[in-house]
Short mmCIF file of C-alpha atoms in Angstrom, two decimals:
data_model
loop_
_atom_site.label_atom_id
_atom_site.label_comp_id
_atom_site.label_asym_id
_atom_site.label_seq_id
_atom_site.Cartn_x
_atom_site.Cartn_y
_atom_site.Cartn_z
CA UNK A 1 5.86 40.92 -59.89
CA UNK A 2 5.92 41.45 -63.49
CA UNK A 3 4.65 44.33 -65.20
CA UNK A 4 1.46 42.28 -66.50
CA UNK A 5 0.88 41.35 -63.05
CA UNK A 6 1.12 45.12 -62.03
CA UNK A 7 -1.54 46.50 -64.07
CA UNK A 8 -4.01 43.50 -63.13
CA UNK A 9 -3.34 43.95 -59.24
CA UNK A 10 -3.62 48.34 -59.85
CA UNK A 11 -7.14 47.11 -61.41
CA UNK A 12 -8.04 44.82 -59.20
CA UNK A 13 -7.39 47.18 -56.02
CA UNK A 14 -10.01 49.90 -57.90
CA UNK A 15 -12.68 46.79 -57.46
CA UNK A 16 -15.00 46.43 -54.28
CA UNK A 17 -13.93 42.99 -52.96
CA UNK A 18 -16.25 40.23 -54.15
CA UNK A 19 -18.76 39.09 -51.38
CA UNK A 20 -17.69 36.03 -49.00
CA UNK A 21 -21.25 34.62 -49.78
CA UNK A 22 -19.48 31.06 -51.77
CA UNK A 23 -17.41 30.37 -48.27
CA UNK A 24 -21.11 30.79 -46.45
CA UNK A 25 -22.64 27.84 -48.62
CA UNK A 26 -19.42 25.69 -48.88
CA UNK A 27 -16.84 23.87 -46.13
CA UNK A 28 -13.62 23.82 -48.73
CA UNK A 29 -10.62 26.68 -49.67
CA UNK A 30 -7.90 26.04 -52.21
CA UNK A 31 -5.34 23.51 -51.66
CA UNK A 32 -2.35 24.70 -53.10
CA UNK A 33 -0.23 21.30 -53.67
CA UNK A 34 3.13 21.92 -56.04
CA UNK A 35 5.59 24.57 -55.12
CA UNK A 36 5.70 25.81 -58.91
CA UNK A 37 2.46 27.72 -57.84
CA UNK A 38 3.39 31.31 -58.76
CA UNK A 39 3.32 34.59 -56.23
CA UNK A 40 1.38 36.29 -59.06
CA UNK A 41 -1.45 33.93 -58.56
CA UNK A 42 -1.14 34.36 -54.95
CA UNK A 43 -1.68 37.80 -55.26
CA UNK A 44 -4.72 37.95 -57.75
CA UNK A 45 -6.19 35.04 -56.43
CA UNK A 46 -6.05 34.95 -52.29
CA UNK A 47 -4.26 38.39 -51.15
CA UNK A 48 -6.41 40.62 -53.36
CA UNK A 49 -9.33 39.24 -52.69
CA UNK A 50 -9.09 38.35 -49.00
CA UNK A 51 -9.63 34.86 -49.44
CA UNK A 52 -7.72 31.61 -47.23
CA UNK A 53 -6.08 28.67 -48.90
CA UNK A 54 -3.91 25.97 -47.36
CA UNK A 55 -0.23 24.84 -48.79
CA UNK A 56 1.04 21.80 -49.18
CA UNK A 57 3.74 20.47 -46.86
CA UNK A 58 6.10 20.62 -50.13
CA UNK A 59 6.11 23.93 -49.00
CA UNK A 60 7.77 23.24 -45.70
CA UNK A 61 10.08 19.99 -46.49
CA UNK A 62 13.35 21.66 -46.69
CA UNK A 63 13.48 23.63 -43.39
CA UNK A 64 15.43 22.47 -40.49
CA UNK A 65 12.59 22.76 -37.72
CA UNK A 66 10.26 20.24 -39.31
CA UNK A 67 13.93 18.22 -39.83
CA UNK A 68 15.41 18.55 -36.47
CA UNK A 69 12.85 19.00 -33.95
CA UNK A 70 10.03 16.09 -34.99
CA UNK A 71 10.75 12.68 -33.88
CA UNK A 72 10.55 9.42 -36.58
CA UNK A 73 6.99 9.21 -35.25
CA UNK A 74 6.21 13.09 -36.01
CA UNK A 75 6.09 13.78 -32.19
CA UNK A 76 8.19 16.94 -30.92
CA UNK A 77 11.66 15.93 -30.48
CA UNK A 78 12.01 17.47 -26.80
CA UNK A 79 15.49 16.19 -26.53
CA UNK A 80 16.56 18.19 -29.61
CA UNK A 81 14.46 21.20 -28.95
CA UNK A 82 16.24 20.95 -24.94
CA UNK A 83 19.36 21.10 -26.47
CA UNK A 84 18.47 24.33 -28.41
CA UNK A 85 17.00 26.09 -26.13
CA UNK A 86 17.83 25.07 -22.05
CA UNK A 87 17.71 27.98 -20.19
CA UNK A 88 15.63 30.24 -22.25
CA UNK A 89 12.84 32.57 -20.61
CA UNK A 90 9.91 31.75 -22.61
CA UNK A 91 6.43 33.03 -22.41
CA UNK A 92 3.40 30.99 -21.30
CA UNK A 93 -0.16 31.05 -21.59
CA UNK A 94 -2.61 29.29 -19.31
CA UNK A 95 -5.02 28.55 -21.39
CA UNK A 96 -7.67 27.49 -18.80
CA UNK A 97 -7.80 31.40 -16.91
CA UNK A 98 -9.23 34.09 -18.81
CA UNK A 99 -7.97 37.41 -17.94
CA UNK A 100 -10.31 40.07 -20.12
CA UNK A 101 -10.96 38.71 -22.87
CA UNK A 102 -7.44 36.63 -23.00
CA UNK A 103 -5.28 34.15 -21.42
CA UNK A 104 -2.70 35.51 -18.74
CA UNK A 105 0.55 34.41 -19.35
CA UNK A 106 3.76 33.96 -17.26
CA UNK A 107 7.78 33.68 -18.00
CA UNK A 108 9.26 30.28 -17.30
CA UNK A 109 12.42 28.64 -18.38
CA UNK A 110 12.29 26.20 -21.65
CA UNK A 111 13.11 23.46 -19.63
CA UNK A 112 10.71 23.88 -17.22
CA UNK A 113 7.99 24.22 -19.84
CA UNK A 114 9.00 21.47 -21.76
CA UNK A 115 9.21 18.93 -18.24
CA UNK A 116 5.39 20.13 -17.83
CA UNK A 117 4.60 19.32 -21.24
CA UNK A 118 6.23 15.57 -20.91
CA UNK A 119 4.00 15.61 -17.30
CA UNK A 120 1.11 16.63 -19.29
CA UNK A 121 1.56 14.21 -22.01
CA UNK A 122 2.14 11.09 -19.56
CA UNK A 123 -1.47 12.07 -17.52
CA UNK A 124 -3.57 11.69 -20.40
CA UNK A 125 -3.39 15.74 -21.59
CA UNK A 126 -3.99 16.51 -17.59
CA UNK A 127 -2.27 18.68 -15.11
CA UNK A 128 -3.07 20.22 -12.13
CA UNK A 129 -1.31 23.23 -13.48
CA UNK A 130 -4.03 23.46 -16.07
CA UNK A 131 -3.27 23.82 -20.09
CA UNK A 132 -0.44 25.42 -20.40
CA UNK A 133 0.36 26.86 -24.09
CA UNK A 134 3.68 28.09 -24.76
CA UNK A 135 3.08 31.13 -27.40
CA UNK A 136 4.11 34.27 -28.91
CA UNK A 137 7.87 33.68 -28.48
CA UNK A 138 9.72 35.48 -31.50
CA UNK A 139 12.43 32.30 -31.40
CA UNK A 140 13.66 33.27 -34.62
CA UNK A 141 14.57 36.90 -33.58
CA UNK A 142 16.50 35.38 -30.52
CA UNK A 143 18.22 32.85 -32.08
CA UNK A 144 18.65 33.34 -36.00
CA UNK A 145 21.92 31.23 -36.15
CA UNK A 146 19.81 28.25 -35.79
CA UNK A 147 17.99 29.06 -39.67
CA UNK A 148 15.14 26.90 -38.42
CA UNK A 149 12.85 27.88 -41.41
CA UNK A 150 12.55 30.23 -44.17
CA UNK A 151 9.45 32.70 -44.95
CA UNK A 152 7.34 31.45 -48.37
CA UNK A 153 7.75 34.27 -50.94
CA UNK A 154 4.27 34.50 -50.69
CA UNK A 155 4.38 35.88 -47.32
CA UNK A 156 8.01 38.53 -47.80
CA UNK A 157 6.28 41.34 -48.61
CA UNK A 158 5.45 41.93 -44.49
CA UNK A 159 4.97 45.41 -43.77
CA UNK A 160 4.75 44.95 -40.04
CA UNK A 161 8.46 43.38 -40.00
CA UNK A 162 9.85 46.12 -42.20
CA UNK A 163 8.22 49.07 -39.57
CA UNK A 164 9.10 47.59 -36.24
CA UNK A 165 12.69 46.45 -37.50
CA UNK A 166 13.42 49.96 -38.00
CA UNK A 167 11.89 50.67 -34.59
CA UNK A 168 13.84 48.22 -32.97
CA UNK A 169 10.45 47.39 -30.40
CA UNK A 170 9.06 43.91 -29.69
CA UNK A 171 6.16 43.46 -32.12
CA UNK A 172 2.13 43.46 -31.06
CA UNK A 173 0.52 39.75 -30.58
CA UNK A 174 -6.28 31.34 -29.00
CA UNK A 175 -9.48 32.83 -28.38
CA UNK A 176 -11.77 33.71 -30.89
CA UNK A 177 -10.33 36.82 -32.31
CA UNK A 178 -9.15 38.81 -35.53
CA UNK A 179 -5.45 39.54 -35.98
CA UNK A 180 -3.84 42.44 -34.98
CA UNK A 181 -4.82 45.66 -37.01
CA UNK A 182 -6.50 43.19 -39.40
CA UNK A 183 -3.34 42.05 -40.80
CA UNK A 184 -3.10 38.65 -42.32
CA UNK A 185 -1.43 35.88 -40.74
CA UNK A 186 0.13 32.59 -41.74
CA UNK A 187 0.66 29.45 -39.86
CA UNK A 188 2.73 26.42 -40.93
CA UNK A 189 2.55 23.30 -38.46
CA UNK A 190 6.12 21.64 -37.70
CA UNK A 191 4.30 18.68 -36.36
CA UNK A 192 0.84 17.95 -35.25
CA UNK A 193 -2.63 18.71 -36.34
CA UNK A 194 -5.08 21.46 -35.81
CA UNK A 195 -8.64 22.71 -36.24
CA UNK A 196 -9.31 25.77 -37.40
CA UNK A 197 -12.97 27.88 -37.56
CA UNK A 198 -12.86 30.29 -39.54
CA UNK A 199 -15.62 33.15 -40.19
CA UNK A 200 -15.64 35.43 -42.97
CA UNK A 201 -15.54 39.51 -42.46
CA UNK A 202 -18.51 40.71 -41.07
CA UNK A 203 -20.26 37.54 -39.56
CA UNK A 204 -18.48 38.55 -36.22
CA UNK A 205 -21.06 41.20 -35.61
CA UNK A 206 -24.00 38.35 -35.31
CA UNK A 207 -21.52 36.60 -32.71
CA UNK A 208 -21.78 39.31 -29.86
CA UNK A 209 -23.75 39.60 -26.77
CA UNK A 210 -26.71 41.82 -25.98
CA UNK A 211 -23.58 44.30 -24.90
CA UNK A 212 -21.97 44.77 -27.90
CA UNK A 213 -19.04 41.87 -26.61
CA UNK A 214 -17.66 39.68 -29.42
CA UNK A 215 -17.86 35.67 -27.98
CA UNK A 216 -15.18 33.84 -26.35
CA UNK A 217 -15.51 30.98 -27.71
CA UNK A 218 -17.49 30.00 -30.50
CA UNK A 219 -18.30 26.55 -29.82
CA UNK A 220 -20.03 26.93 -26.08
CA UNK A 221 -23.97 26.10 -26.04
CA UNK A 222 -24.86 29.69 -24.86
CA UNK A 223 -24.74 31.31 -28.38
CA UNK A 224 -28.30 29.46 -29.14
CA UNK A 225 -29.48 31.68 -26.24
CA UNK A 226 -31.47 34.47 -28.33
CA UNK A 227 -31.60 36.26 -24.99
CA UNK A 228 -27.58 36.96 -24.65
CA UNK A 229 -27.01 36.22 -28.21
CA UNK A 230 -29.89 37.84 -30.26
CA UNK A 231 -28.45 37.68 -33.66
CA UNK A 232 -26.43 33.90 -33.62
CA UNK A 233 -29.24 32.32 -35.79
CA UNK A 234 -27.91 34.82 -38.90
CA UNK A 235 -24.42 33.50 -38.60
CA UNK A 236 -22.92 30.89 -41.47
CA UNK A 237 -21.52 28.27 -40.33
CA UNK A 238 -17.49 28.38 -39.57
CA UNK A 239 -15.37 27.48 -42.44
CA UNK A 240 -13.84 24.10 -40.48
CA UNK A 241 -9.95 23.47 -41.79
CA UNK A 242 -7.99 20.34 -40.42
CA UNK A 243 -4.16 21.48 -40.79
CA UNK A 244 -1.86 18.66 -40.76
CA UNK A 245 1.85 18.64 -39.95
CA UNK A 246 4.17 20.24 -42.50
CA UNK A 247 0.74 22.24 -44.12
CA UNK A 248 0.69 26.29 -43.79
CA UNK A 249 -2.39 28.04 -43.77
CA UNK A 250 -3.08 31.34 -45.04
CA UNK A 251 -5.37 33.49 -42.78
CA UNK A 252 -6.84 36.97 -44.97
CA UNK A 253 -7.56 40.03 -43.34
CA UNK A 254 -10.29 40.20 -40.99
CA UNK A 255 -11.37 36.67 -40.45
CA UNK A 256 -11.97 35.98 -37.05
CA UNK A 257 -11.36 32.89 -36.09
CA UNK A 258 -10.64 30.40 -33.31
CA UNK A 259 -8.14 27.27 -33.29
CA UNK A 260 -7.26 24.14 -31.40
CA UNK A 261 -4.65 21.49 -31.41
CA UNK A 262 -5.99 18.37 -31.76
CA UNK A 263 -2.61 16.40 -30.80
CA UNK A 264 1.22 17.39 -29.25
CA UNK A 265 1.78 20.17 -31.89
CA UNK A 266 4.84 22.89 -32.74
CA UNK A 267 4.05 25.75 -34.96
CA UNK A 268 5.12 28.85 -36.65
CA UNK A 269 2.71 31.90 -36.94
CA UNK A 270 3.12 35.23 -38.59
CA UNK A 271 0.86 38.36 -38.85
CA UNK A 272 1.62 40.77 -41.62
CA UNK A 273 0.17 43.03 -43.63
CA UNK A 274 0.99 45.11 -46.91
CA UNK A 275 -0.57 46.94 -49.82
CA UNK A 276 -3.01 44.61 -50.79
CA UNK A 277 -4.72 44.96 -47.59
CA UNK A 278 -3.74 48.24 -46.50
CA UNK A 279 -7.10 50.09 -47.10
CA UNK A 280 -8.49 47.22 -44.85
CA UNK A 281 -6.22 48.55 -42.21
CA UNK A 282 -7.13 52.04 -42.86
CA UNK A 283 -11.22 51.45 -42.09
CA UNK A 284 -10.45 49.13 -39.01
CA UNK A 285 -8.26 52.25 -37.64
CA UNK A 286 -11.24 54.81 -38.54
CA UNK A 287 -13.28 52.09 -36.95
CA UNK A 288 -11.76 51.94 -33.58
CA UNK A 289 -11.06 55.78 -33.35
CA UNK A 290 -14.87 56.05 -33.93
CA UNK A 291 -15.49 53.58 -31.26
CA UNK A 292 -13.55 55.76 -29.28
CA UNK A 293 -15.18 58.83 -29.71
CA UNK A 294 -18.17 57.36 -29.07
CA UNK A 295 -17.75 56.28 -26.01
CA UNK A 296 -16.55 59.62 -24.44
CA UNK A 297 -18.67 61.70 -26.38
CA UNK A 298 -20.52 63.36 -23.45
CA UNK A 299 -17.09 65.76 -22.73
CA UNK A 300 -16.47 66.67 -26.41
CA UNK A 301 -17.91 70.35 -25.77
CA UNK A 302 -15.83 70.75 -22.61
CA UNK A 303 -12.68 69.14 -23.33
CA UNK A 304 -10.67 71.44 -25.56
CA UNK A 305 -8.31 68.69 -25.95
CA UNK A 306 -10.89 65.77 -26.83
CA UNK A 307 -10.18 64.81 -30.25
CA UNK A 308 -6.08 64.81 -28.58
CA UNK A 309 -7.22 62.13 -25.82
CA UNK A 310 -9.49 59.97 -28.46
CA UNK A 311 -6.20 59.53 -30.38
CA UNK A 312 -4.14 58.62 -26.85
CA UNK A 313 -7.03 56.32 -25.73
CA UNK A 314 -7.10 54.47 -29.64
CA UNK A 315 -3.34 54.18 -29.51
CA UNK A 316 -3.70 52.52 -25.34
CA UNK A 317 -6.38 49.60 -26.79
CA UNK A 318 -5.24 49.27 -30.55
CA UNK A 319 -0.95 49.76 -30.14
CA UNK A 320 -1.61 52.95 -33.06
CA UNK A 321 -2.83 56.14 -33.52
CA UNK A 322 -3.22 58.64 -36.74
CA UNK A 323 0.06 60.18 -36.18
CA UNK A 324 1.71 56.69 -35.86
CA UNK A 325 0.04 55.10 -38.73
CA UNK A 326 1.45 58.16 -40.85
CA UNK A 327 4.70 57.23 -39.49
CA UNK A 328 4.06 53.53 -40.75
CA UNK A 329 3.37 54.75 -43.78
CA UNK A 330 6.43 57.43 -44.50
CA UNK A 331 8.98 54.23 -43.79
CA UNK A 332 7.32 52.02 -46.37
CA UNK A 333 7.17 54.48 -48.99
CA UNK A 334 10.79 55.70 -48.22
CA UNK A 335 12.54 52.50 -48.52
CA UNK A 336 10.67 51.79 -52.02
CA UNK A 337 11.33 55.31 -53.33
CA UNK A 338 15.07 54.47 -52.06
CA UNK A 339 14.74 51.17 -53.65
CA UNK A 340 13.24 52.45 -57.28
CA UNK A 341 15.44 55.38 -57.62
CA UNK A 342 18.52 52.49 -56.93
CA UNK A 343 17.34 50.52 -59.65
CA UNK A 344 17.08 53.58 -61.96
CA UNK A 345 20.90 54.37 -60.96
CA UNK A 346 20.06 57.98 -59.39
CA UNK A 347 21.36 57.12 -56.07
CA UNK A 348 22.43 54.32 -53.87
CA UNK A 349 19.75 52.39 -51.67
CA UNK A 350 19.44 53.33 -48.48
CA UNK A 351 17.39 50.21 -47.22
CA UNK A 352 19.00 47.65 -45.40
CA UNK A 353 20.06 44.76 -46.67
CA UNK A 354 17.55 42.02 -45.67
CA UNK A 355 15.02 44.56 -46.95
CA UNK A 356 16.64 45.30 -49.82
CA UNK A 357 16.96 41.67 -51.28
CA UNK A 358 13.59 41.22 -50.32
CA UNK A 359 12.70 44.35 -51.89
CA UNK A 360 14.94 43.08 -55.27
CA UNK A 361 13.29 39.79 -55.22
CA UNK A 362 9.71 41.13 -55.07
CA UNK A 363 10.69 42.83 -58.40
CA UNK A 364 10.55 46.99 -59.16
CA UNK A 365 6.70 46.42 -60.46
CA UNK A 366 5.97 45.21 -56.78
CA UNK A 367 7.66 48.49 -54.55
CA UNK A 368 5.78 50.63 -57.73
CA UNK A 369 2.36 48.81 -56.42
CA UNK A 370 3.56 49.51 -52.89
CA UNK A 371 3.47 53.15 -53.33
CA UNK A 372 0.70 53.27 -55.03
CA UNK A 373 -1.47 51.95 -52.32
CA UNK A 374 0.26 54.42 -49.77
CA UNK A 375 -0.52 57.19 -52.15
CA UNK A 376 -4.32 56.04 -51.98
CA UNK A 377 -4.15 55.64 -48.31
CA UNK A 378 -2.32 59.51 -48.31
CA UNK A 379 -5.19 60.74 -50.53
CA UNK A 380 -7.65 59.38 -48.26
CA UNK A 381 -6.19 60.17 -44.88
CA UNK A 382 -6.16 63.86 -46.07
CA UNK A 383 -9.34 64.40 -47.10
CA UNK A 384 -10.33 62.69 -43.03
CA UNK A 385 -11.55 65.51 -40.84
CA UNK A 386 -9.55 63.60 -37.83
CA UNK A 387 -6.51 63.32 -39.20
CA UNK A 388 -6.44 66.68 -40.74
CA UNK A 389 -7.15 67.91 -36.64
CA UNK A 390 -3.67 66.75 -35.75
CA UNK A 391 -1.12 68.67 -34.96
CA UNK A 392 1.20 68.98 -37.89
CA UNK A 393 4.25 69.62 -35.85
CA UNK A 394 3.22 66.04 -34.16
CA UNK A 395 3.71 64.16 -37.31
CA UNK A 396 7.40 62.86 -38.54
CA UNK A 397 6.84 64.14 -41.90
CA UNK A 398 3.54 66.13 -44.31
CA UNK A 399 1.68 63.12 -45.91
CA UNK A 400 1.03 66.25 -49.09
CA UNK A 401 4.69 66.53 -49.19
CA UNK A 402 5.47 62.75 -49.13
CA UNK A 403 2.68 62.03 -51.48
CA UNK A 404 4.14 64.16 -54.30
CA UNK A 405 7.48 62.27 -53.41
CA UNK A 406 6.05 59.14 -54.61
CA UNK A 407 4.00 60.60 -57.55
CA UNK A 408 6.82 62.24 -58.89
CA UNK A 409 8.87 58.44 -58.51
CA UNK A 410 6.55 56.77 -59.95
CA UNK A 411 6.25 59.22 -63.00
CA UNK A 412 9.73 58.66 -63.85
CA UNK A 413 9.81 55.02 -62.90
CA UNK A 414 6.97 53.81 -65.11
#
């Protein structure tokens, strides 16, 4: 990020978000074709404003999945992948039970998913054993030797990856659903095709039941039922994206949406988030807590420890609570201020070094932009009657005392 590109994104983020209304009257998003398409344009024209595009596969040519594991005839290459990956315990989702509102899953060796899948393939896309989907294996955490692709620039600057890599814990992961703390997500197909639907922010609400329950699935006759569904009939229509092999798509922050493979497919899916949709996670956290309190609201007077157990219960259904998010928060801003004062010379950096070349490739403009979005987030977290009821003792550092931190950095810095 350059420095031109840092005072248009610092404007931008002082801007209400432009309405979704053009992706309610119209079926296309941005193709993105050559790879000389900048991350600055990324940034002011798809991050910033929440909106999806799709990349080419130019994007995708060079790494050794989409090289190694797709056959001549752009099938999966199970003899390769086999040879990779034998013995491995893999997880497994049946995607024909529901369990809540998800699909159970089960741990089975590689090779006994991928002799299913050859089964599965040779019955006409049958089994007794039901759709199985193999999913939400972190393969490139397990077995980074094998380099079997390398994250776009457009999606380094992942927050999510930065916070749990210093925790050292497992990260949080298709129905029709929203990622995780309304991070983004990107997906990039190794081989095969897919259909996506895609509704903008907001349009969920006309998709629930006369309960309050957001759909399964968005494509079963029963939403025209005014009875269950009263509100269906003021939905758009969902944005419909055909992702072929070697394509990525980018997903923005709080689109709900629902997908399906249309042939044998491999792919590789991300969620992250970062500053430019940090305030997004912010209001979905105030969200849920108010959910929360909402629902146990008849023992605030005689629970002296109520607004304690509405944090416990947020952190049991959403994987955070206040205290944690202002964790989140302290080890972003610390390895930037780390990172800025390096490049100034007043001390050494004390990220690591993945981060750190990520951090140096991003630019000094773009870990400046970073803390000022925590320092927004700070401001507004301490002027929250919730978060101000925790205890201070609870917390792994004072959000005033970490917020002058990064003021007083970026005075200096810029």
């Amino acid at each position: 990020m350059d420095r031109e590109t840092f005072h248009t994104c610092c404007s931008l983020v002082k801007i209400p978000r432009e309405s979704y209304e053009q992706f309610r009257s119209s079926h296309f998003v941005d193709y993105i074709e050559k790879k000389d398409f900048s991350y600055s344009r990324f940034l002011k024209n798809y991050l910033l404003p929440n909106h999806p595009c799709v990349f080419s596969k130019r994007f995708t040519e060079d790494w050794n999945c989409r090289k190694h594991w797709v056959t001549e005839a752009g099938k999966p290459n199970f003899q390769r992948l086999l040879q990779d990956f034998v013995d491995t315990p893999v997880p497994v989702a049946n995607c024909n039970a529901r369990e809540y509102n998800a699909n159970p899953k089960q741990i089975l060796p590689f090779k006994e998913f991928i002799t299913y899948w050859k089964e599965y393939i040779q019955n006409g896309h049958s089994s007794p054993k039901g759709c199985l989907y193999l999913k939400d294996w972190h393969m490139a955490r397990e077995f980074p030797e094998h380099n079997v692709y390398r994250t776009p620039m457009f999606f380094s600057s992942d927050w999510l990856n930065e916070y749990w890599d210093t925790l050292e814990v497992d990260d949080y992961r298709t129905p029709f659903h929203a990622d995780v703390f309304r991070s983004y997500s990107w997906s990039a197909n190794v081989c095969g095709r897919k259909k996506w639907l895609l509704y903008p922010p907001g349009q969920e609400e006309y998709l629930r039941d006369c309960h309050g329950n957001l759909i399964y699935d968005v494509t079963v006759p029963s939403l025209r039922d005014k009875g269950q569904y009263p509100n269906y009939e003021k939905a758009c229509q969902p944005l419909e994206i055909i992702q072929e092999a070697g394509e990525i798509i980018f997903v923005p922050s709080g689109w709900h949406h629902q997908v399906y493979n249309l042939e044998d497919t491999i792919s590789i899916n991300h969620n992250w988030l970062n500053g430019c949709n940090l305030d997004i996670m912010w209001q979905f956290l105030q969200g849920e807590l108010s959910a929360v309190q909402r629902e146990i609201s008849e023992w605030r007077d005689s629970m002296d420890t109520w607004h304690q157990h509405c944090q416990v219960i947020m952190k049991s259904c959403t994987g955070i609570d206040y205290g944690e998010f202002a964790s989140f928060l302290k080890i972003i801003a610390t390895n930037r201020l780390s990172f800025l004062n390096a490049c100034s010379g007043t001390s050494a950096s004390g990220c690591p070094r993945h981060l750190a070349d990520t951090l140096a490739s991003l630019g000094p403009h773009h870990a400046a932009f970073d803390l000022q979005r925590v320092a927004h987030i700070l401001e507004c977290m301490l002027s929250n009657e919730d978060f101000l009821r925790l205890d201070p003792a609870s917390l792994s550092s004072q959000p005033e005392s970490l917020l002058q931190q990064i003021r007083d950095t970026m005075r200096s810095a810029l």
